[in-house]
PDB file of C-alpha atoms in Angstrom:
ATOM      1  CA  UNK A 986     -91.543  29.326 -87.304  1.00 42.00           C
ATOM      2  CA  UNK A 987     -91.660  26.744 -90.099  1.00 42.00           C
ATOM      3  CA  UNK A 988     -94.218  23.933 -90.292  1.00 44.00           C
ATOM      4  CA  UNK A 989     -91.415  21.418 -89.882  1.00 43.00           C
ATOM      5  CA  UNK A 990     -90.329  22.942 -86.599  1.00 45.00           C
ATOM      6  CA  UNK A 991     -93.922  23.130 -85.427  1.00 42.00           C
ATOM      7  CA  UNK A 992     -94.470  19.440 -86.183  1.00 44.00           C
ATOM      8  CA  UNK A 993     -91.297  18.550 -84.310  1.00 45.00           C
ATOM      9  CA  UNK A 994     -92.662  20.087 -81.103  1.00 52.00           C
ATOM     10  CA  UNK A 995     -93.593  17.564 -78.480  1.00 55.00           C
ATOM     11  CA  UNK A 996     -96.812  17.463 -76.518  1.00 57.00           C
ATOM     12  CA  UNK A 997     -96.987  19.337 -73.242  1.00 58.00           C
ATOM     13  CA  UNK A 998     -97.272  16.561 -70.589  1.00 57.00           C
ATOM     14  CA  UNK A 999     -99.154  18.783 -68.124  1.00 61.00           C
ATOM     15  CA  UNK A1000    -101.675  19.846 -70.766  1.00 66.00           C
ATOM     16  CA  UNK A1001    -102.030  16.204 -71.826  1.00 66.00           C
ATOM     17  CA  UNK A1002    -102.832  15.072 -68.260  1.00 63.00           C
ATOM     18  CA  UNK A1003    -105.290  17.912 -67.684  1.00 68.00           C
ATOM     19  CA  UNK A1004    -107.093  17.344 -70.994  1.00 67.00           C
ATOM     20  CA  UNK A1005    -107.192  13.533 -70.861  1.00 65.00           C
ATOM     21  CA  UNK A1006    -107.477  12.836 -67.128  1.00 63.00           C
ATOM     22  CA  UNK A1007    -108.590  15.738 -64.935  1.00 66.00           C
ATOM     23  CA  UNK A1008    -111.234  17.404 -67.119  1.00 74.00           C
ATOM     24  CA  UNK A1009    -113.034  14.129 -68.066  1.00 71.00           C
ATOM     25  CA  UNK A1010    -112.871  12.985 -64.424  1.00 67.00           C
ATOM     26  CA  UNK A1011    -114.341  16.279 -63.187  1.00 71.00           C
ATOM     27  CA  UNK A1012    -117.197  16.106 -65.716  1.00 70.00           C
ATOM     28  CA  UNK A1013    -118.035  12.499 -64.836  1.00 64.00           C
ATOM     29  CA  UNK A1014    -117.842  13.007 -61.090  1.00 64.00           C
ATOM     30  CA  UNK A1015    -119.482  16.442 -60.777  1.00 66.00           C
ATOM     31  CA  UNK A1016    -121.769  16.970 -63.790  1.00 65.00           C
ATOM     32  CA  UNK A1017    -123.608  13.651 -64.157  1.00 63.00           C
ATOM     33  CA  UNK A1018    -126.602  14.600 -62.056  1.00 65.00           C
ATOM     34  CA  UNK A1019    -130.064  14.945 -63.608  1.00 61.00           C
ATOM     35  CA  UNK A1020    -130.060  18.664 -62.767  1.00 64.00           C
ATOM     36  CA  UNK A1021    -126.797  19.104 -64.714  1.00 62.00           C
ATOM     37  CA  UNK A1022    -125.691  17.276 -67.893  1.00 73.00           C
ATOM     38  CA  UNK A1023    -127.260  13.964 -66.959  1.00 71.00           C
ATOM     39  CA  UNK A1024    -125.477  10.618 -66.991  1.00 65.00           C
ATOM     40  CA  UNK A1025    -125.545  10.101 -70.784  1.00 70.00           C
ATOM     41  CA  UNK A1026    -124.454  13.577 -71.866  1.00 75.00           C
ATOM     42  CA  UNK A1027    -121.845  13.808 -69.114  1.00 71.00           C
ATOM     43  CA  UNK A1028    -120.316  10.577 -70.433  1.00 73.00           C
ATOM     44  CA  UNK A1029    -120.427  11.834 -74.031  1.00 75.00           C
ATOM     45  CA  UNK A1030    -118.844  15.198 -73.158  1.00 78.00           C
ATOM     46  CA  UNK A1031    -116.173  13.629 -70.928  1.00 74.00           C
ATOM     47  CA  UNK A1032    -115.155  11.127 -73.623  1.00 74.00           C
ATOM     48  CA  UNK A1033    -115.099  13.888 -76.238  1.00 77.00           C
ATOM     49  CA  UNK A1034    -112.026  15.442 -74.595  1.00 75.00           C
ATOM     50  CA  UNK A1035    -109.568  12.531 -75.085  1.00 74.00           C
ATOM     51  CA  UNK A1036    -111.065  11.870 -78.527  1.00 74.00           C
ATOM     52  CA  UNK A1037    -110.572  15.505 -79.546  1.00 77.00           C
ATOM     53  CA  UNK A1038    -107.054  15.541 -78.123  1.00 73.00           C
ATOM     54  CA  UNK A1039    -106.106  12.347 -79.966  1.00 70.00           C
ATOM     55  CA  UNK A1040    -107.504  13.744 -83.227  1.00 71.00           C
ATOM     56  CA  UNK A1041    -105.644  17.032 -82.733  1.00 72.00           C
ATOM     57  CA  UNK A1042    -102.358  15.193 -82.131  1.00 69.00           C
ATOM     58  CA  UNK A1043    -102.873  13.068 -85.246  1.00 67.00           C
ATOM     59  CA  UNK A1044    -103.551  16.135 -87.425  1.00 71.00           C
ATOM     60  CA  UNK A1045    -100.714  18.115 -85.854  1.00 72.00           C
ATOM     61  CA  UNK A1046     -97.963  15.497 -86.137  1.00 64.00           C
ATOM     62  CA  UNK A1047     -99.383  13.547 -89.115  1.00 62.00           C
ATOM     63  CA  UNK A1048     -97.889  10.318 -87.798  1.00 58.00           C
ATOM     64  CA  UNK A1049     -99.563   6.965 -87.187  1.00 51.00           C
ATOM     65  CA  UNK A1050     -99.167   5.923 -83.566  1.00 54.00           C
ATOM     66  CA  UNK A1051    -100.215   2.401 -82.540  1.00 55.00           C
ATOM     67  CA  UNK A1052    -100.587   3.304 -78.871  1.00 56.00           C
ATOM     68  CA  UNK A1053    -102.636   6.394 -79.752  1.00 56.00           C
ATOM     69  CA  UNK A1054    -104.897   4.193 -81.899  1.00 60.00           C
ATOM     70  CA  UNK A1055    -105.432   1.820 -78.972  1.00 61.00           C
ATOM     71  CA  UNK A1056    -106.239   4.804 -76.764  1.00 60.00           C
ATOM     72  CA  UNK A1057    -108.816   5.969 -79.310  1.00 64.00           C
ATOM     73  CA  UNK A1058    -110.381   2.482 -79.401  1.00 68.00           C
ATOM     74  CA  UNK A1059    -110.341   2.381 -75.590  1.00 70.00           C
ATOM     75  CA  UNK A1060    -112.328   5.622 -75.367  1.00 68.00           C
ATOM     76  CA  UNK A1061    -114.874   4.364 -77.911  1.00 70.00           C
ATOM     77  CA  UNK A1062    -115.295   1.089 -76.011  1.00 75.00           C
ATOM     78  CA  UNK A1063    -115.744   2.925 -72.711  1.00 73.00           C
ATOM     79  CA  UNK A1064    -118.399   5.123 -74.308  1.00 72.00           C
ATOM     80  CA  UNK A1065    -120.107   2.102 -75.829  1.00 74.00           C
ATOM     81  CA  UNK A1066    -120.217   0.247 -72.512  1.00 76.00           C
ATOM     82  CA  UNK A1067    -121.713   3.275 -70.762  1.00 74.00           C
ATOM     83  CA  UNK A1068    -124.207   4.262 -73.448  1.00 71.00           C
ATOM     84  CA  UNK A1069    -125.363   0.674 -74.124  1.00 73.00           C
ATOM     85  CA  UNK A1070    -125.537   0.055 -70.345  1.00 76.00           C
ATOM     86  CA  UNK A1071    -123.550  -3.171 -70.524  1.00 78.00           C
ATOM     87  CA  UNK A1072    -122.435  -5.128 -67.475  1.00 82.00           C
ATOM     88  CA  UNK A1073    -119.494  -3.461 -65.691  1.00 81.00           C
ATOM     89  CA  UNK A1074    -117.423  -6.647 -66.087  1.00 85.00           C
ATOM     90  CA  UNK A1075    -116.941  -5.574 -69.716  1.00 86.00           C
ATOM     91  CA  UNK A1076    -115.388  -2.324 -68.507  1.00 83.00           C
ATOM     92  CA  UNK A1077    -112.903  -4.240 -66.352  1.00 86.00           C
ATOM     93  CA  UNK A1078    -112.022  -6.506 -69.285  1.00 88.00           C
ATOM     94  CA  UNK A1079    -111.602  -3.491 -71.573  1.00 81.00           C
ATOM     95  CA  UNK A1080    -109.348  -1.757 -69.050  1.00 81.00           C
ATOM     96  CA  UNK A1081    -107.130  -4.864 -68.954  1.00 86.00           C
ATOM     97  CA  UNK A1082    -107.256  -5.474 -72.717  1.00 84.00           C
ATOM     98  CA  UNK A1083    -105.617  -2.253 -73.955  1.00 78.00           C
ATOM     99  CA  UNK A1084    -102.315  -2.456 -72.011  1.00 82.00           C
ATOM    100  CA  UNK A1085    -102.409  -6.224 -72.541  1.00 86.00           C
ATOM    101  CA  UNK A1086    -102.419  -5.735 -76.326  1.00 84.00           C
ATOM    102  CA  UNK A1087     -99.562  -3.238 -76.100  1.00 81.00           C
ATOM    103  CA  UNK A1088     -97.571  -5.677 -73.956  1.00 85.00           C
ATOM    104  CA  UNK A1089     -98.237  -8.453 -76.481  1.00 88.00           C
ATOM    105  CA  UNK A1090     -97.013  -6.226 -79.327  1.00 84.00           C
ATOM    106  CA  UNK A1091     -93.837  -5.410 -77.367  1.00 85.00           C
ATOM    107  CA  UNK A1092     -93.290  -9.109 -76.633  1.00 87.00           C
ATOM    108  CA  UNK A1093     -93.763 -10.106 -80.291  1.00 87.00           C
ATOM    109  CA  UNK A1094     -91.244  -7.443 -81.324  1.00 83.00           C
ATOM    110  CA  UNK A1095     -88.622  -9.377 -79.307  1.00 82.00           C
ATOM    111  CA  UNK A1096     -88.657 -12.027 -82.041  1.00 84.00           C
ATOM    112  CA  UNK A1097     -88.106  -9.523 -84.850  1.00 80.00           C
ATOM    113  CA  UNK A1098     -85.016  -7.497 -85.844  1.00 76.00           C
ATOM    114  CA  UNK A1099     -86.724  -4.404 -84.380  1.00 75.00           C
ATOM    115  CA  UNK A1100     -87.556  -4.843 -80.669  1.00 78.00           C
ATOM    116  CA  UNK A1101     -89.413  -1.857 -79.256  1.00 79.00           C
ATOM    117  CA  UNK A1102     -86.759  -1.099 -76.624  1.00 78.00           C
ATOM    118  CA  UNK A1103     -84.083  -0.918 -79.325  1.00 75.00           C
ATOM    119  CA  UNK A1104     -86.133   1.666 -81.194  1.00 74.00           C
ATOM    120  CA  UNK A1105     -86.929   3.650 -78.036  1.00 74.00           C
ATOM    121  CA  UNK A1106     -83.511   3.659 -76.360  1.00 73.00           C
ATOM    122  CA  UNK A1107     -80.803   2.422 -78.718  1.00 69.00           C
ATOM    123  CA  UNK A1108     -81.049   5.202 -81.294  1.00 65.00           C
ATOM    124  CA  UNK A1109     -78.820   8.088 -82.343  1.00 66.00           C
ATOM    125  CA  UNK A1110     -81.176  10.684 -80.888  1.00 72.00           C
ATOM    126  CA  UNK A1111     -80.264   9.588 -77.353  1.00 72.00           C
ATOM    127  CA  UNK A1112     -77.019   7.616 -77.660  1.00 74.00           C
ATOM    128  CA  UNK A1113     -73.716   8.032 -79.444  1.00 74.00           C
ATOM    129  CA  UNK A1114     -74.389   4.951 -81.555  1.00 76.00           C
ATOM    130  CA  UNK A1115     -71.319   5.111 -83.800  1.00 78.00           C
ATOM    131  CA  UNK A1116     -68.915   5.070 -80.844  1.00 81.00           C
ATOM    132  CA  UNK A1117     -70.923   2.472 -78.894  1.00 81.00           C
ATOM    133  CA  UNK A1118     -71.092   0.127 -81.900  1.00 81.00           C
ATOM    134  CA  UNK A1119     -67.365   0.554 -82.478  1.00 82.00           C
ATOM    135  CA  UNK A1120     -66.522  -0.322 -78.875  1.00 84.00           C
ATOM    136  CA  UNK A1121     -68.921  -3.292 -78.784  1.00 82.00           C
ATOM    137  CA  UNK A1122     -67.291  -4.750 -81.896  1.00 84.00           C
ATOM    138  CA  UNK A1123     -63.772  -4.057 -80.624  1.00 82.00           C
ATOM    139  CA  UNK A1124     -64.465  -5.878 -77.343  1.00 85.00           C
ATOM    140  CA  UNK A1125     -66.485  -8.685 -78.998  1.00 86.00           C
ATOM    141  CA  UNK A1126     -69.587  -7.763 -76.969  1.00 82.00           C
ATOM    142  CA  UNK A1127     -72.101  -7.429 -79.823  1.00 81.00           C
ATOM    143  CA  UNK A1128     -73.987 -10.663 -79.096  1.00 84.00           C
ATOM    144  CA  UNK A1129     -73.951 -10.046 -75.340  1.00 85.00           C
ATOM    145  CA  UNK A1130     -75.461  -6.606 -75.868  1.00 82.00           C
ATOM    146  CA  UNK A1131     -78.145  -8.001 -78.187  1.00 81.00           C
ATOM    147  CA  UNK A1132     -79.108 -10.384 -75.355  1.00 85.00           C
ATOM    148  CA  UNK A1133     -79.236  -7.351 -73.029  1.00 84.00           C
ATOM    149  CA  UNK A1134     -81.679  -5.623 -75.405  1.00 81.00           C
ATOM    150  CA  UNK A1135     -83.828  -8.769 -75.577  1.00 84.00           C
ATOM    151  CA  UNK A1136     -83.959  -8.954 -71.775  1.00 86.00           C
ATOM    152  CA  UNK A1137     -84.864  -5.260 -71.644  1.00 86.00           C
ATOM    153  CA  UNK A1138     -87.662  -5.809 -74.141  1.00 87.00           C
ATOM    154  CA  UNK A1139     -89.119  -8.626 -72.011  1.00 89.00           C
ATOM    155  CA  UNK A1140     -88.951  -6.344 -68.964  1.00 88.00           C
ATOM    156  CA  UNK A1141     -90.675  -3.580 -70.935  1.00 87.00           C
ATOM    157  CA  UNK A1142     -93.467  -5.968 -71.939  1.00 88.00           C
ATOM    158  CA  UNK A1143     -93.861  -6.907 -68.264  1.00 88.00           C
ATOM    159  CA  UNK A1144     -94.648  -3.270 -67.387  1.00 87.00           C
ATOM    160  CA  UNK A1145     -97.776  -3.530 -69.552  1.00 86.00           C
ATOM    161  CA  UNK A1146     -98.692  -6.846 -67.932  1.00 88.00           C
ATOM    162  CA  UNK A1147     -98.513  -5.045 -64.589  1.00 88.00           C
ATOM    163  CA  UNK A1148    -100.678  -2.225 -65.975  1.00 85.00           C
ATOM    164  CA  UNK A1149    -103.187  -4.719 -67.389  1.00 88.00           C
ATOM    165  CA  UNK A1150    -103.588  -6.523 -64.067  1.00 91.00           C
ATOM    166  CA  UNK A1151    -103.833  -3.274 -62.088  1.00 89.00           C
ATOM    167  CA  UNK A1152    -106.384  -1.854 -64.542  1.00 87.00           C
ATOM    168  CA  UNK A1153    -108.581  -4.919 -64.087  1.00 91.00           C
ATOM    169  CA  UNK A1154    -108.279  -4.878 -60.279  1.00 91.00           C
ATOM    170  CA  UNK A1155    -109.028  -1.143 -60.011  1.00 90.00           C
ATOM    171  CA  UNK A1156    -111.969  -1.283 -62.448  1.00 89.00           C
ATOM    172  CA  UNK A1157    -113.474  -4.255 -60.591  1.00 91.00           C
ATOM    173  CA  UNK A1158    -112.983  -2.581 -57.223  1.00 90.00           C
ATOM    174  CA  UNK A1159    -114.129   0.974 -58.086  1.00 89.00           C
ATOM    175  CA  UNK A1160    -116.805   0.634 -60.797  1.00 87.00           C
ATOM    176  CA  UNK A1161    -119.660  -1.395 -59.329  1.00 87.00           C
ATOM    177  CA  UNK A1162    -122.782   0.608 -60.258  1.00 86.00           C
ATOM    178  CA  UNK A1163    -124.888  -0.197 -63.359  1.00 84.00           C
ATOM    179  CA  UNK A1164    -123.674   1.447 -66.576  1.00 77.00           C
ATOM    180  CA  UNK A1165    -125.625   4.490 -67.711  1.00 73.00           C
ATOM    181  CA  UNK A1166    -126.278   5.772 -64.192  1.00 79.00           C
ATOM    182  CA  UNK A1167    -124.969   8.843 -62.408  1.00 79.00           C
ATOM    183  CA  UNK A1168    -123.142   6.598 -59.933  1.00 82.00           C
ATOM    184  CA  UNK A1169    -121.459   4.703 -62.804  1.00 81.00           C
ATOM    185  CA  UNK A1170    -120.179   7.986 -64.272  1.00 76.00           C
ATOM    186  CA  UNK A1171    -118.874   9.142 -60.900  1.00 83.00           C
ATOM    187  CA  UNK A1172    -117.068   5.822 -60.396  1.00 83.00           C
ATOM    188  CA  UNK A1173    -115.672   5.958 -63.931  1.00 81.00           C
ATOM    189  CA  UNK A1174    -114.333   9.458 -63.226  1.00 79.00           C
ATOM    190  CA  UNK A1175    -112.793   8.217 -59.985  1.00 83.00           C
ATOM    191  CA  UNK A1176    -111.212   5.277 -61.855  1.00 82.00           C
ATOM    192  CA  UNK A1177    -109.706   7.640 -64.446  1.00 77.00           C
ATOM    193  CA  UNK A1178    -108.332   9.904 -61.723  1.00 79.00           C
ATOM    194  CA  UNK A1179    -106.901   7.144 -59.530  1.00 83.00           C
ATOM    195  CA  UNK A1180    -105.488   4.940 -62.268  1.00 78.00           C
ATOM    196  CA  UNK A1181    -103.012   7.597 -63.393  1.00 74.00           C
ATOM    197  CA  UNK A1182    -100.904   7.798 -60.215  1.00 75.00           C
ATOM    198  CA  UNK A1183    -101.455   4.145 -59.267  1.00 75.00           C
ATOM    199  CA  UNK A1184    -100.608   2.688 -62.687  1.00 75.00           C
ATOM    200  CA  UNK A1185     -98.849   5.267 -64.869  1.00 76.00           C
ATOM    201  CA  UNK A1186     -96.301   6.406 -62.278  1.00 80.00           C
ATOM    202  CA  UNK A1187     -95.155   2.857 -61.314  1.00 81.00           C
ATOM    203  CA  UNK A1188     -94.894   2.008 -65.030  1.00 78.00           C
ATOM    204  CA  UNK A1189     -92.748   5.102 -65.624  1.00 82.00           C
ATOM    205  CA  UNK A1190     -90.485   4.119 -62.731  1.00 86.00           C
ATOM    206  CA  UNK A1191     -90.173   0.597 -64.136  1.00 85.00           C
ATOM    207  CA  UNK A1192     -89.240   2.010 -67.556  1.00 82.00           C
ATOM    208  CA  UNK A1193     -86.636   4.282 -65.972  1.00 87.00           C
ATOM    209  CA  UNK A1194     -85.241   1.176 -64.288  1.00 88.00           C
ATOM    210  CA  UNK A1195     -84.985  -0.538 -67.685  1.00 86.00           C
ATOM    211  CA  UNK A1196     -83.192   2.494 -69.123  1.00 84.00           C
ATOM    212  CA  UNK A1197     -80.774   2.421 -66.176  1.00 87.00           C
ATOM    213  CA  UNK A1198     -80.151  -1.294 -66.787  1.00 87.00           C
ATOM    214  CA  UNK A1199     -79.321  -0.680 -70.478  1.00 83.00           C
ATOM    215  CA  UNK A1200     -77.034   2.234 -69.588  1.00 84.00           C
ATOM    216  CA  UNK A1201     -75.162   0.114 -67.027  1.00 86.00           C
ATOM    217  CA  UNK A1202     -74.721  -2.689 -69.571  1.00 84.00           C
ATOM    218  CA  UNK A1203     -73.413  -0.310 -72.235  1.00 83.00           C
ATOM    219  CA  UNK A1204     -70.989   1.190 -69.725  1.00 84.00           C
ATOM    220  CA  UNK A1205     -69.736  -2.239 -68.623  1.00 84.00           C
ATOM    221  CA  UNK A1206     -69.421  -3.684 -72.141  1.00 84.00           C
ATOM    222  CA  UNK A1207     -67.768  -0.657 -73.784  1.00 82.00           C
ATOM    223  CA  UNK A1208     -65.855   0.905 -70.867  1.00 80.00           C
ATOM    224  CA  UNK A1209     -67.095   4.300 -72.087  1.00 77.00           C
ATOM    225  CA  UNK A1210     -67.787   7.208 -69.761  1.00 79.00           C
ATOM    226  CA  UNK A1211     -71.357   8.472 -69.400  1.00 76.00           C
ATOM    227  CA  UNK A1212     -70.682  11.645 -71.389  1.00 75.00           C
ATOM    228  CA  UNK A1213     -69.328   9.495 -74.227  1.00 74.00           C
ATOM    229  CA  UNK A1214     -72.385   7.223 -74.253  1.00 77.00           C
ATOM    230  CA  UNK A1215     -75.010   9.934 -74.593  1.00 77.00           C
ATOM    231  CA  UNK A1216     -75.373  12.406 -77.438  1.00 64.00           C
ATOM    232  CA  UNK A1217     -74.157  15.836 -76.457  1.00 62.00           C
ATOM    233  CA  UNK A1218     -77.014  18.313 -76.817  1.00 52.00           C
ATOM    234  CA  UNK A1219     -76.285  21.818 -78.080  1.00 44.00           C
TER     235      UNK A1219
END
C-alpha cells in the first residue's frame, strides 16, 4: 500500500475512545494509590496516552488540526493543574474553556466566506455540488441557501456552548478533592469517563440534526432526490 493511501486512512473511532478515554480513566481511578503508581505518576501516565495518540496522529497524517491542538493544550493544562496542585475551580474553568474556544472559532467563521459548516458538509466529498449549485442558480435560491448555511453554522457553534456549560457543571460536581491527591485522580478519571456519553453523544446527535436540516433545505430548494444530492460511492 502506498504512503498516500496510508495517510488517507481515517482513525479507528473505537481505538480512539479506548486510548483517550477508557485507559486514562482506568489508570486514574484504579492505579493512583500509594501502593501502586501514586497520585503524581498515575496522572502523568494517564495523560501520556492522549498526548501520545495526538502526536501519533499528527505524524501519521501530517496535517495541522486546530481542534487537535486544543486537545493537546487541554491535556497539558489538566496535567499542570494536577501536578501544581491548583484549586479545582481551575479545572472546571479549563473544561469549559476548550469547547468554548472551538465554539467561538465556529461563530467567527460565520462572518467569513468560509463558515465551518460549509467546509464540513457542503463539499464535493459528500454532496453532488455541481448539480446542487446548478439547481440553486436555476431556481434563484442561492441567497436563501447561504442564509441556511449561516443558520446551520450558528447552530453548530451552539453545540460547543452546550458542551462548555456541561463540562463546567460536571467538573464542578464530580471533582471536589484537592489536586494532587489519590481522590482527585479518581474523580478526574470518573469525569473523563462520564463526560464522553453525557457530552459527546448529545453533541453528535445535535450535529446530525444540523446535517438533516441542511439536507432538507437542499431538497426543498433544488427539488432534487436524495440520491441526486449525495455523491454516489463506488
